[in-house]
Amino acid sequence: MKKIKEKIVNYWYYYKWHTLIVLFFAVVFTVLIVQMVSRPKYDIKILYAGPAIISDEQSKAICEAFSQLMPTDYDGNGEKNAELFSLIIMDDEQLKEANETYSDYFLNRGTINDNRETLTMNTLAGDYIIYLIDINCYADLRDNSAFAKREDYGFDAGTPYDEYAVYLNSLDFAEFYTAFDVFPDSTLVCIKRVQVNEDGDGKLVEAQQNHIDFLKSAAAFKAPAEQETE
């Protein structure tokens, strides 16, 4: 017993930091693996950019509405899940008005500028394909070929803003589900143009097609009362 104790003491003396480093990385990797396994998988990923300040509760209601509109389980995991990523982007007047309610610690010009950069980066390399975007955030991205033309994917529902986007509030589902009341009338709906290299990327193309399929299905939604009268 004494020899075993001496061996442990000697081991700890010589390999203390080695052991602690190994344990540290073991804990980190365990936490990361658990998070990856438990993290929800989303069939549809939607980005909102504009002046609406969307609470967690409102975001959850919007995602639930989108999930109900989903015609199929795209990733085949037995669940229909939608994700909404919200970026608050305002002009100076809107920010001044918002700061009457929200602290400038939470919402300030720096936050808005960071969100603009995040929006631009997402159009270049993000996973979000359906965009709910305010008119004031839209033009620069459109002019830089961020969005696909509606005619290219056969989307002719709603009231057009231009050849790339339609007004969100012109689609029946946005009128039916009260969760969408949080979005201003200036909110547009469009599809991000997926940039594929010469060799192609099957997953990107499939993801875009799934989002197009979803948007068309959602746009075809008719309120129950309207369905009964047909």
JSON list of C-alpha atoms in Angstrom, two decimals:
[
{"chain": "A", "resi": 1, "resn": "MET", "atom": "CA", "xyz": [0.00, 0.00, 0.00]},
{"chain": "A", "resi": 2, "resn": "LYS", "atom": "CA", "xyz": [2.88, 2.31, 0.89]},
{"chain": "A", "resi": 3, "resn": "LYS", "atom": "CA", "xyz": [4.58, 1.61, -2.45]},
{"chain": "A", "resi": 4, "resn": "ILE", "atom": "CA", "xyz": [1.40, 2.35, -4.36]},
{"chain": "A", "resi": 5, "resn": "LYS", "atom": "CA", "xyz": [1.02, 5.65, -2.50]},
{"chain": "A", "resi": 6, "resn": "GLU", "atom": "CA", "xyz": [4.63, 6.55, -3.26]},
{"chain": "A", "resi": 7, "resn": "LYS", "atom": "CA", "xyz": [4.12, 5.79, -6.96]},
{"chain": "A", "resi": 8, "resn": "ILE", "atom": "CA", "xyz": [1.04, 8.03, -7.04]},
{"chain": "A", "resi": 9, "resn": "VAL", "atom": "CA", "xyz": [2.93, 10.84, -5.32]},
{"chain": "A", "resi": 10, "resn": "ASN", "atom": "CA", "xyz": [5.84, 10.49, -7.71]},
{"chain": "A", "resi": 11, "resn": "TYR", "atom": "CA", "xyz": [3.55, 10.36, -10.72]},
{"chain": "A", "resi": 12, "resn": "TRP", "atom": "CA", "xyz": [1.71, 13.50, -9.61]},
{"chain": "A", "resi": 13, "resn": "TYR", "atom": "CA", "xyz": [5.00, 15.28, -8.97]},
{"chain": "A", "resi": 14, "resn": "TYR", "atom": "CA", "xyz": [6.40, 14.58, -12.42]},
{"chain": "A", "resi": 15, "resn": "TYR", "atom": "CA", "xyz": [3.20, 14.51, -14.51]},
{"chain": "A", "resi": 16, "resn": "LYS", "atom": "CA", "xyz": [0.90, 16.91, -12.69]},
{"chain": "A", "resi": 17, "resn": "TRP", "atom": "CA", "xyz": [0.62, 19.48, -15.50]},
{"chain": "A", "resi": 18, "resn": "HIS", "atom": "CA", "xyz": [0.45, 16.83, -18.21]},
{"chain": "A", "resi": 19, "resn": "THR", "atom": "CA", "xyz": [-2.47, 15.23, -16.40]},
{"chain": "A", "resi": 20, "resn": "LEU", "atom": "CA", "xyz": [-4.26, 18.53, -15.83]},
{"chain": "A", "resi": 21, "resn": "ILE", "atom": "CA", "xyz": [-3.89, 19.52, -19.50]},
{"chain": "A", "resi": 22, "resn": "VAL", "atom": "CA", "xyz": [-5.24, 16.15, -20.66]},
{"chain": "A", "resi": 23, "resn": "LEU", "atom": "CA", "xyz": [-8.19, 16.44, -18.27]},
{"chain": "A", "resi": 24, "resn": "PHE", "atom": "CA", "xyz": [-8.87, 20.00, -19.44]},
{"chain": "A", "resi": 25, "resn": "PHE", "atom": "CA", "xyz": [-9.08, 18.99, -23.10]},
{"chain": "A", "resi": 26, "resn": "ALA", "atom": "CA", "xyz": [-11.10, 15.90, -22.23]},
{"chain": "A", "resi": 27, "resn": "VAL", "atom": "CA", "xyz": [-13.70, 18.10, -20.48]},
{"chain": "A", "resi": 28, "resn": "VAL", "atom": "CA", "xyz": [-13.73, 20.62, -23.36]},
{"chain": "A", "resi": 29, "resn": "PHE", "atom": "CA", "xyz": [-14.20, 17.94, -26.01]},
{"chain": "A", "resi": 30, "resn": "THR", "atom": "CA", "xyz": [-16.92, 16.24, -23.94]},
{"chain": "A", "resi": 31, "resn": "VAL", "atom": "CA", "xyz": [-18.84, 19.51, -23.63]},
{"chain": "A", "resi": 32, "resn": "LEU", "atom": "CA", "xyz": [-18.48, 20.22, -27.37]},
{"chain": "A", "resi": 33, "resn": "ILE", "atom": "CA", "xyz": [-19.66, 16.72, -28.31]},
{"chain": "A", "resi": 34, "resn": "VAL", "atom": "CA", "xyz": [-22.68, 16.96, -25.98]},
{"chain": "A", "resi": 35, "resn": "GLN", "atom": "CA", "xyz": [-23.57, 20.35, -27.45]},
{"chain": "A", "resi": 36, "resn": "MET", "atom": "CA", "xyz": [-23.27, 19.06, -31.01]},
{"chain": "A", "resi": 37, "resn": "VAL", "atom": "CA", "xyz": [-25.42, 16.03, -30.28]},
{"chain": "A", "resi": 38, "resn": "SER", "atom": "CA", "xyz": [-28.09, 18.00, -28.38]},
{"chain": "A", "resi": 39, "resn": "ARG", "atom": "CA", "xyz": [-28.15, 21.00, -30.75]},
{"chain": "A", "resi": 40, "resn": "PRO", "atom": "CA", "xyz": [-31.42, 21.18, -32.73]},
{"chain": "A", "resi": 41, "resn": "LYS", "atom": "CA", "xyz": [-31.18, 20.48, -36.45]},
{"chain": "A", "resi": 42, "resn": "TYR", "atom": "CA", "xyz": [-33.07, 22.88, -38.66]},
{"chain": "A", "resi": 43, "resn": "ASP", "atom": "CA", "xyz": [-34.76, 22.01, -41.94]},
{"chain": "A", "resi": 44, "resn": "ILE", "atom": "CA", "xyz": [-35.22, 25.65, -42.90]},
{"chain": "A", "resi": 45, "resn": "LYS", "atom": "CA", "xyz": [-32.96, 28.57, -41.95]},
{"chain": "A", "resi": 46, "resn": "ILE", "atom": "CA", "xyz": [-34.35, 32.09, -42.23]},
{"chain": "A", "resi": 47, "resn": "LEU", "atom": "CA", "xyz": [-32.63, 35.42, -41.68]},
{"chain": "A", "resi": 48, "resn": "TYR", "atom": "CA", "xyz": [-34.42, 38.64, -40.77]},
{"chain": "A", "resi": 49, "resn": "ALA", "atom": "CA", "xyz": [-32.72, 42.03, -41.14]},
{"chain": "A", "resi": 50, "resn": "GLY", "atom": "CA", "xyz": [-34.57, 45.22, -40.35]},
{"chain": "A", "resi": 51, "resn": "PRO", "atom": "CA", "xyz": [-35.86, 47.53, -37.61]},
{"chain": "A", "resi": 52, "resn": "ALA", "atom": "CA", "xyz": [-38.13, 45.03, -35.84]},
{"chain": "A", "resi": 53, "resn": "ILE", "atom": "CA", "xyz": [-36.91, 44.06, -32.36]},
{"chain": "A", "resi": 54, "resn": "ILE", "atom": "CA", "xyz": [-38.00, 40.45, -32.04]},
{"chain": "A", "resi": 55, "resn": "SER", "atom": "CA", "xyz": [-38.18, 38.92, -28.57]},
{"chain": "A", "resi": 56, "resn": "ASP", "atom": "CA", "xyz": [-37.33, 35.28, -27.87]},
{"chain": "A", "resi": 57, "resn": "GLU", "atom": "CA", "xyz": [-41.04, 34.54, -27.42]},
{"chain": "A", "resi": 58, "resn": "GLN", "atom": "CA", "xyz": [-41.92, 36.18, -30.74]},
{"chain": "A", "resi": 59, "resn": "SER", "atom": "CA", "xyz": [-39.09, 34.37, -32.50]},
{"chain": "A", "resi": 60, "resn": "LYS", "atom": "CA", "xyz": [-40.33, 31.06, -31.13]},
{"chain": "A", "resi": 61, "resn": "ALA", "atom": "CA", "xyz": [-43.87, 31.78, -32.38]},
{"chain": "A", "resi": 62, "resn": "ILE", "atom": "CA", "xyz": [-42.55, 32.70, -35.84]},
{"chain": "A", "resi": 63, "resn": "CYS", "atom": "CA", "xyz": [-40.51, 29.50, -36.03]},
{"chain": "A", "resi": 64, "resn": "GLU", "atom": "CA", "xyz": [-43.50, 27.43, -34.93]},
{"chain": "A", "resi": 65, "resn": "ALA", "atom": "CA", "xyz": [-45.59, 29.01, -37.69]},
{"chain": "A", "resi": 66, "resn": "PHE", "atom": "CA", "xyz": [-42.92, 28.26, -40.27]},
{"chain": "A", "resi": 67, "resn": "SER", "atom": "CA", "xyz": [-42.68, 24.68, -39.00]},
{"chain": "A", "resi": 68, "resn": "GLN", "atom": "CA", "xyz": [-46.44, 24.26, -39.45]},
{"chain": "A", "resi": 69, "resn": "LEU", "atom": "CA", "xyz": [-46.12, 25.55, -43.02]},
{"chain": "A", "resi": 70, "resn": "MET", "atom": "CA", "xyz": [-43.35, 23.06, -43.82]},
{"chain": "A", "resi": 71, "resn": "PRO", "atom": "CA", "xyz": [-44.63, 20.45, -46.29]},
{"chain": "A", "resi": 72, "resn": "THR", "atom": "CA", "xyz": [-42.02, 17.81, -45.45]},
{"chain": "A", "resi": 73, "resn": "ASP", "atom": "CA", "xyz": [-39.23, 16.88, -43.05]},
{"chain": "A", "resi": 74, "resn": "TYR", "atom": "CA", "xyz": [-36.33, 17.90, -45.27]},
{"chain": "A", "resi": 75, "resn": "ASP", "atom": "CA", "xyz": [-33.50, 16.39, -43.24]},
{"chain": "A", "resi": 76, "resn": "GLY", "atom": "CA", "xyz": [-35.45, 13.21, -42.45]},
{"chain": "A", "resi": 77, "resn": "ASN", "atom": "CA", "xyz": [-34.87, 13.27, -38.69]},
{"chain": "A", "resi": 78, "resn": "GLY", "atom": "CA", "xyz": [-38.56, 12.99, -37.84]},
{"chain": "A", "resi": 79, "resn": "GLU", "atom": "CA", "xyz": [-39.01, 16.65, -36.92]},
{"chain": "A", "resi": 80, "resn": "LYS", "atom": "CA", "xyz": [-39.86, 19.83, -38.80]},
{"chain": "A", "resi": 81, "resn": "ASN", "atom": "CA", "xyz": [-37.81, 22.70, -37.41]},
{"chain": "A", "resi": 82, "resn": "ALA", "atom": "CA", "xyz": [-37.26, 26.24, -38.64]},
{"chain": "A", "resi": 83, "resn": "GLU", "atom": "CA", "xyz": [-34.64, 28.68, -37.37]},
{"chain": "A", "resi": 84, "resn": "LEU", "atom": "CA", "xyz": [-34.90, 32.47, -37.39]},
{"chain": "A", "resi": 85, "resn": "PHE", "atom": "CA", "xyz": [-31.74, 34.55, -37.10]},
{"chain": "A", "resi": 86, "resn": "SER", "atom": "CA", "xyz": [-32.63, 38.17, -36.40]},
{"chain": "A", "resi": 87, "resn": "LEU", "atom": "CA", "xyz": [-30.44, 41.21, -37.06]},
{"chain": "A", "resi": 88, "resn": "ILE", "atom": "CA", "xyz": [-31.64, 44.62, -35.89]},
{"chain": "A", "resi": 89, "resn": "ILE", "atom": "CA", "xyz": [-30.76, 47.23, -38.50]},
{"chain": "A", "resi": 90, "resn": "MET", "atom": "CA", "xyz": [-32.11, 50.79, -38.20]},
{"chain": "A", "resi": 91, "resn": "ASP", "atom": "CA", "xyz": [-31.47, 54.26, -39.51]},
{"chain": "A", "resi": 92, "resn": "ASP", "atom": "CA", "xyz": [-30.61, 57.07, -37.10]},
{"chain": "A", "resi": 93, "resn": "GLU", "atom": "CA", "xyz": [-34.21, 58.19, -36.64]},
{"chain": "A", "resi": 94, "resn": "GLN", "atom": "CA", "xyz": [-35.43, 54.66, -35.91]},
{"chain": "A", "resi": 95, "resn": "LEU", "atom": "CA", "xyz": [-32.56, 54.12, -33.48]},
{"chain": "A", "resi": 96, "resn": "LYS", "atom": "CA", "xyz": [-33.34, 57.34, -31.63]},
{"chain": "A", "resi": 97, "resn": "GLU", "atom": "CA", "xyz": [-36.97, 56.29, -31.29]},
{"chain": "A", "resi": 98, "resn": "ALA", "atom": "CA", "xyz": [-36.02, 52.78, -30.15]},
{"chain": "A", "resi": 99, "resn": "ASN", "atom": "CA", "xyz": [-33.71, 54.19, -27.47]},
{"chain": "A", "resi": 100, "resn": "GLU", "atom": "CA", "xyz": [-36.75, 55.75, -25.81]},
{"chain": "A", "resi": 101, "resn": "THR", "atom": "CA", "xyz": [-37.68, 52.17, -24.88]},
{"chain": "A", "resi": 102, "resn": "TYR", "atom": "CA", "xyz": [-34.45, 50.21, -25.09]},
{"chain": "A", "resi": 103, "resn": "SER", "atom": "CA", "xyz": [-31.18, 51.10, -23.40]},
{"chain": "A", "resi": 104, "resn": "ASP", "atom": "CA", "xyz": [-28.41, 52.33, -25.67]},
{"chain": "A", "resi": 105, "resn": "TYR", "atom": "CA", "xyz": [-26.26, 49.69, -23.97]},
{"chain": "A", "resi": 106, "resn": "PHE", "atom": "CA", "xyz": [-28.44, 47.06, -25.66]},
{"chain": "A", "resi": 107, "resn": "LEU", "atom": "CA", "xyz": [-29.01, 48.93, -28.91]},
{"chain": "A", "resi": 108, "resn": "ASN", "atom": "CA", "xyz": [-26.60, 51.52, -30.27]},
{"chain": "A", "resi": 109, "resn": "ARG", "atom": "CA", "xyz": [-24.90, 52.60, -33.48]},
{"chain": "A", "resi": 110, "resn": "GLY", "atom": "CA", "xyz": [-22.07, 50.11, -32.89]},
{"chain": "A", "resi": 111, "resn": "THR", "atom": "CA", "xyz": [-24.60, 47.27, -32.63]},
{"chain": "A", "resi": 112, "resn": "ILE", "atom": "CA", "xyz": [-26.27, 48.36, -35.87]},
{"chain": "A", "resi": 113, "resn": "ASN", "atom": "CA", "xyz": [-22.94, 48.54, -37.71]},
{"chain": "A", "resi": 114, "resn": "ASP", "atom": "CA", "xyz": [-21.95, 45.09, -36.45]},
{"chain": "A", "resi": 115, "resn": "ASN", "atom": "CA", "xyz": [-25.30, 43.71, -37.62]},
{"chain": "A", "resi": 116, "resn": "ARG", "atom": "CA", "xyz": [-24.80, 45.22, -41.07]},
{"chain": "A", "resi": 117, "resn": "GLU", "atom": "CA", "xyz": [-21.44, 43.47, -41.34]},
{"chain": "A", "resi": 118, "resn": "THR", "atom": "CA", "xyz": [-22.99, 40.20, -40.15]},
{"chain": "A", "resi": 119, "resn": "LEU", "atom": "CA", "xyz": [-25.71, 40.55, -42.78]},
{"chain": "A", "resi": 120, "resn": "THR", "atom": "CA", "xyz": [-23.16, 41.07, -45.54]},
{"chain": "A", "resi": 121, "resn": "MET", "atom": "CA", "xyz": [-21.06, 38.12, -44.36]},
{"chain": "A", "resi": 122, "resn": "ASN", "atom": "CA", "xyz": [-24.11, 35.86, -44.29]},
{"chain": "A", "resi": 123, "resn": "THR", "atom": "CA", "xyz": [-24.97, 36.66, -47.89]},
{"chain": "A", "resi": 124, "resn": "LEU", "atom": "CA", "xyz": [-21.43, 35.59, -48.81]},
{"chain": "A", "resi": 125, "resn": "ALA", "atom": "CA", "xyz": [-20.95, 32.51, -46.66]},
{"chain": "A", "resi": 126, "resn": "GLY", "atom": "CA", "xyz": [-23.86, 31.96, -44.26]},
{"chain": "A", "resi": 127, "resn": "ASP", "atom": "CA", "xyz": [-26.30, 29.05, -44.07]},
{"chain": "A", "resi": 128, "resn": "TYR", "atom": "CA", "xyz": [-29.42, 31.23, -44.20]},
{"chain": "A", "resi": 129, "resn": "ILE", "atom": "CA", "xyz": [-31.19, 31.04, -47.56]},
{"chain": "A", "resi": 130, "resn": "ILE", "atom": "CA", "xyz": [-34.62, 32.63, -47.07]},
{"chain": "A", "resi": 131, "resn": "TYR", "atom": "CA", "xyz": [-34.34, 36.33, -46.27]},
{"chain": "A", "resi": 132, "resn": "LEU", "atom": "CA", "xyz": [-36.97, 38.51, -44.63]},
{"chain": "A", "resi": 133, "resn": "ILE", "atom": "CA", "xyz": [-35.33, 41.83, -45.24]},
{"chain": "A", "resi": 134, "resn": "ASP", "atom": "CA", "xyz": [-36.35, 45.45, -44.85]},
{"chain": "A", "resi": 135, "resn": "ILE", "atom": "CA", "xyz": [-36.38, 47.62, -47.96]},
{"chain": "A", "resi": 136, "resn": "ASN", "atom": "CA", "xyz": [-33.72, 49.87, -46.41]},
{"chain": "A", "resi": 137, "resn": "CYS", "atom": "CA", "xyz": [-31.30, 46.92, -46.10]},
{"chain": "A", "resi": 138, "resn": "TYR", "atom": "CA", "xyz": [-32.14, 45.34, -49.41]},
{"chain": "A", "resi": 139, "resn": "ALA", "atom": "CA", "xyz": [-30.89, 47.39, -52.37]},
{"chain": "A", "resi": 140, "resn": "ASP", "atom": "CA", "xyz": [-27.13, 47.15, -51.79]},
{"chain": "A", "resi": 141, "resn": "LEU", "atom": "CA", "xyz": [-27.28, 43.38, -51.42]},
{"chain": "A", "resi": 142, "resn": "ARG", "atom": "CA", "xyz": [-29.49, 42.98, -54.48]},
{"chain": "A", "resi": 143, "resn": "ASP", "atom": "CA", "xyz": [-27.16, 45.16, -56.55]},
{"chain": "A", "resi": 144, "resn": "ASN", "atom": "CA", "xyz": [-24.28, 42.89, -55.51]},
{"chain": "A", "resi": 145, "resn": "SER", "atom": "CA", "xyz": [-26.11, 39.80, -56.82]},
{"chain": "A", "resi": 146, "resn": "ALA", "atom": "CA", "xyz": [-26.93, 38.41, -53.38]},
{"chain": "A", "resi": 147, "resn": "PHE", "atom": "CA", "xyz": [-30.40, 37.19, -54.36]},
{"chain": "A", "resi": 148, "resn": "ALA", "atom": "CA", "xyz": [-31.86, 34.88, -56.98]},
{"chain": "A", "resi": 149, "resn": "LYS", "atom": "CA", "xyz": [-34.41, 36.18, -59.47]},
{"chain": "A", "resi": 150, "resn": "ARG", "atom": "CA", "xyz": [-37.93, 34.97, -58.78]},
{"chain": "A", "resi": 151, "resn": "GLU", "atom": "CA", "xyz": [-38.39, 33.79, -62.35]},
{"chain": "A", "resi": 152, "resn": "ASP", "atom": "CA", "xyz": [-35.31, 31.57, -62.02]},
{"chain": "A", "resi": 153, "resn": "TYR", "atom": "CA", "xyz": [-37.02, 29.44, -59.39]},
{"chain": "A", "resi": 154, "resn": "GLY", "atom": "CA", "xyz": [-40.62, 29.96, -60.50]},
{"chain": "A", "resi": 155, "resn": "PHE", "atom": "CA", "xyz": [-41.92, 32.07, -57.64]},
{"chain": "A", "resi": 156, "resn": "ASP", "atom": "CA", "xyz": [-44.82, 34.27, -58.69]},
{"chain": "A", "resi": 157, "resn": "ALA", "atom": "CA", "xyz": [-46.85, 34.59, -55.47]},
{"chain": "A", "resi": 158, "resn": "GLY", "atom": "CA", "xyz": [-47.53, 37.78, -53.55]},
{"chain": "A", "resi": 159, "resn": "THR", "atom": "CA", "xyz": [-47.06, 41.41, -54.51]},
{"chain": "A", "resi": 160, "resn": "PRO", "atom": "CA", "xyz": [-43.71, 41.95, -56.25]},
{"chain": "A", "resi": 161, "resn": "TYR", "atom": "CA", "xyz": [-41.28, 44.61, -55.09]},
{"chain": "A", "resi": 162, "resn": "ASP", "atom": "CA", "xyz": [-38.97, 43.88, -57.99]},
{"chain": "A", "resi": 163, "resn": "GLU", "atom": "CA", "xyz": [-37.76, 40.83, -59.92]},
{"chain": "A", "resi": 164, "resn": "TYR", "atom": "CA", "xyz": [-36.09, 39.39, -56.81]},
{"chain": "A", "resi": 165, "resn": "ALA", "atom": "CA", "xyz": [-38.45, 40.05, -53.89]},
{"chain": "A", "resi": 166, "resn": "VAL", "atom": "CA", "xyz": [-42.10, 40.26, -52.84]},
{"chain": "A", "resi": 167, "resn": "TYR", "atom": "CA", "xyz": [-43.71, 41.96, -49.85]},
{"chain": "A", "resi": 168, "resn": "LEU", "atom": "CA", "xyz": [-44.06, 39.61, -46.88]},
{"chain": "A", "resi": 169, "resn": "ASN", "atom": "CA", "xyz": [-47.45, 41.03, -45.89]},
{"chain": "A", "resi": 170, "resn": "SER", "atom": "CA", "xyz": [-48.85, 40.19, -49.34]},
{"chain": "A", "resi": 171, "resn": "LEU", "atom": "CA", "xyz": [-48.56, 36.45, -48.65]},
{"chain": "A", "resi": 172, "resn": "ASP", "atom": "CA", "xyz": [-51.59, 34.82, -47.03]},
{"chain": "A", "resi": 173, "resn": "PHE", "atom": "CA", "xyz": [-49.65, 32.98, -44.34]},
{"chain": "A", "resi": 174, "resn": "ALA", "atom": "CA", "xyz": [-48.27, 36.29, -43.05]},
{"chain": "A", "resi": 175, "resn": "GLU", "atom": "CA", "xyz": [-51.82, 37.60, -42.74]},
{"chain": "A", "resi": 176, "resn": "PHE", "atom": "CA", "xyz": [-53.12, 34.45, -41.08]},
{"chain": "A", "resi": 177, "resn": "TYR", "atom": "CA", "xyz": [-50.43, 33.86, -38.44]},
{"chain": "A", "resi": 178, "resn": "THR", "atom": "CA", "xyz": [-50.36, 36.70, -35.94]},
{"chain": "A", "resi": 179, "resn": "ALA", "atom": "CA", "xyz": [-46.71, 35.90, -35.19]},
{"chain": "A", "resi": 180, "resn": "PHE", "atom": "CA", "xyz": [-45.79, 37.79, -38.37]},
{"chain": "A", "resi": 181, "resn": "ASP", "atom": "CA", "xyz": [-47.40, 41.01, -37.14]},
{"chain": "A", "resi": 182, "resn": "VAL", "atom": "CA", "xyz": [-44.05, 41.98, -35.63]},
{"chain": "A", "resi": 183, "resn": "PHE", "atom": "CA", "xyz": [-42.61, 42.57, -39.10]},
{"chain": "A", "resi": 184, "resn": "PRO", "atom": "CA", "xyz": [-43.05, 46.04, -40.65]},
{"chain": "A", "resi": 185, "resn": "ASP", "atom": "CA", "xyz": [-44.92, 46.45, -43.94]},
{"chain": "A", "resi": 186, "resn": "SER", "atom": "CA", "xyz": [-41.56, 47.26, -45.53]},
{"chain": "A", "resi": 187, "resn": "THR", "atom": "CA", "xyz": [-40.36, 43.66, -45.07]},
{"chain": "A", "resi": 188, "resn": "LEU", "atom": "CA", "xyz": [-39.50, 41.77, -48.26]},
{"chain": "A", "resi": 189, "resn": "VAL", "atom": "CA", "xyz": [-39.09, 38.03, -48.90]},
{"chain": "A", "resi": 190, "resn": "CYS", "atom": "CA", "xyz": [-36.36, 36.71, -51.18]},
{"chain": "A", "resi": 191, "resn": "ILE", "atom": "CA", "xyz": [-34.05, 33.75, -51.74]},
{"chain": "A", "resi": 192, "resn": "LYS", "atom": "CA", "xyz": [-30.29, 34.01, -51.44]},
{"chain": "A", "resi": 193, "resn": "ARG", "atom": "CA", "xyz": [-28.39, 33.08, -54.57]},
{"chain": "A", "resi": 194, "resn": "VAL", "atom": "CA", "xyz": [-26.19, 30.14, -53.72]},
{"chain": "A", "resi": 195, "resn": "GLN", "atom": "CA", "xyz": [-22.74, 30.45, -55.24]},
{"chain": "A", "resi": 196, "resn": "VAL", "atom": "CA", "xyz": [-21.44, 27.08, -56.35]},
{"chain": "A", "resi": 197, "resn": "ASN", "atom": "CA", "xyz": [-17.90, 26.44, -57.61]},
{"chain": "A", "resi": 198, "resn": "GLU", "atom": "CA", "xyz": [-17.09, 24.75, -60.90]},
{"chain": "A", "resi": 199, "resn": "ASP", "atom": "CA", "xyz": [-17.13, 21.28, -59.38]},
{"chain": "A", "resi": 200, "resn": "GLY", "atom": "CA", "xyz": [-20.54, 21.98, -57.90]},
{"chain": "A", "resi": 201, "resn": "ASP", "atom": "CA", "xyz": [-21.74, 21.44, -54.35]},
{"chain": "A", "resi": 202, "resn": "GLY", "atom": "CA", "xyz": [-24.64, 19.05, -54.08]},
{"chain": "A", "resi": 203, "resn": "LYS", "atom": "CA", "xyz": [-25.47, 19.97, -50.48]},
{"chain": "A", "resi": 204, "resn": "LEU", "atom": "CA", "xyz": [-25.69, 23.70, -51.23]},
{"chain": "A", "resi": 205, "resn": "VAL", "atom": "CA", "xyz": [-27.85, 23.13, -54.29]},
{"chain": "A", "resi": 206, "resn": "GLU", "atom": "CA", "xyz": [-30.09, 20.73, -52.36]},
{"chain": "A", "resi": 207, "resn": "ALA", "atom": "CA", "xyz": [-30.41, 23.17, -49.45]},
{"chain": "A", "resi": 208, "resn": "GLN", "atom": "CA", "xyz": [-31.42, 26.00, -51.77]},
{"chain": "A", "resi": 209, "resn": "GLN", "atom": "CA", "xyz": [-33.93, 23.78, -53.55]},
{"chain": "A", "resi": 210, "resn": "ASN", "atom": "CA", "xyz": [-35.44, 22.71, -50.22]},
{"chain": "A", "resi": 211, "resn": "HIS", "atom": "CA", "xyz": [-35.86, 26.34, -49.20]},
{"chain": "A", "resi": 212, "resn": "ILE", "atom": "CA", "xyz": [-37.41, 27.20, -52.57]},
{"chain": "A", "resi": 213, "resn": "ASP", "atom": "CA", "xyz": [-39.80, 24.27, -52.19]},
{"chain": "A", "resi": 214, "resn": "PHE", "atom": "CA", "xyz": [-40.70, 25.45, -48.70]},
{"chain": "A", "resi": 215, "resn": "LEU", "atom": "CA", "xyz": [-41.25, 29.07, -49.75]},
{"chain": "A", "resi": 216, "resn": "LYS", "atom": "CA", "xyz": [-43.51, 28.03, -52.62]},
{"chain": "A", "resi": 217, "resn": "SER", "atom": "CA", "xyz": [-45.50, 25.76, -50.31]},
{"chain": "A", "resi": 218, "resn": "ALA", "atom": "CA", "xyz": [-45.82, 28.50, -47.66]},
{"chain": "A", "resi": 219, "resn": "ALA", "atom": "CA", "xyz": [-46.90, 31.01, -50.32]},
{"chain": "A", "resi": 220, "resn": "ALA", "atom": "CA", "xyz": [-49.61, 28.60, -51.49]},
{"chain": "A", "resi": 221, "resn": "PHE", "atom": "CA", "xyz": [-51.14, 28.53, -47.99]},
{"chain": "A", "resi": 222, "resn": "LYS", "atom": "CA", "xyz": [-54.78, 29.53, -47.75]},
{"chain": "A", "resi": 223, "resn": "ALA", "atom": "CA", "xyz": [-56.53, 30.37, -44.49]},
{"chain": "A", "resi": 224, "resn": "PRO", "atom": "CA", "xyz": [-59.06, 27.72, -43.42]},
{"chain": "A", "resi": 225, "resn": "ALA", "atom": "CA", "xyz": [-62.04, 30.02, -44.04]},
{"chain": "A", "resi": 226, "resn": "GLU", "atom": "CA", "xyz": [-60.86, 30.63, -47.60]},
{"chain": "A", "resi": 227, "resn": "GLN", "atom": "CA", "xyz": [-60.43, 26.92, -48.20]},
{"chain": "A", "resi": 228, "resn": "GLU", "atom": "CA", "xyz": [-64.05, 26.23, -47.18]},
{"chain": "A", "resi": 229, "resn": "THR", "atom": "CA", "xyz": [-65.42, 28.74, -49.66]},
{"chain": "A", "resi": 230, "resn": "GLU", "atom": "CA", "xyz": [-63.54, 27.33, -52.65]}
]
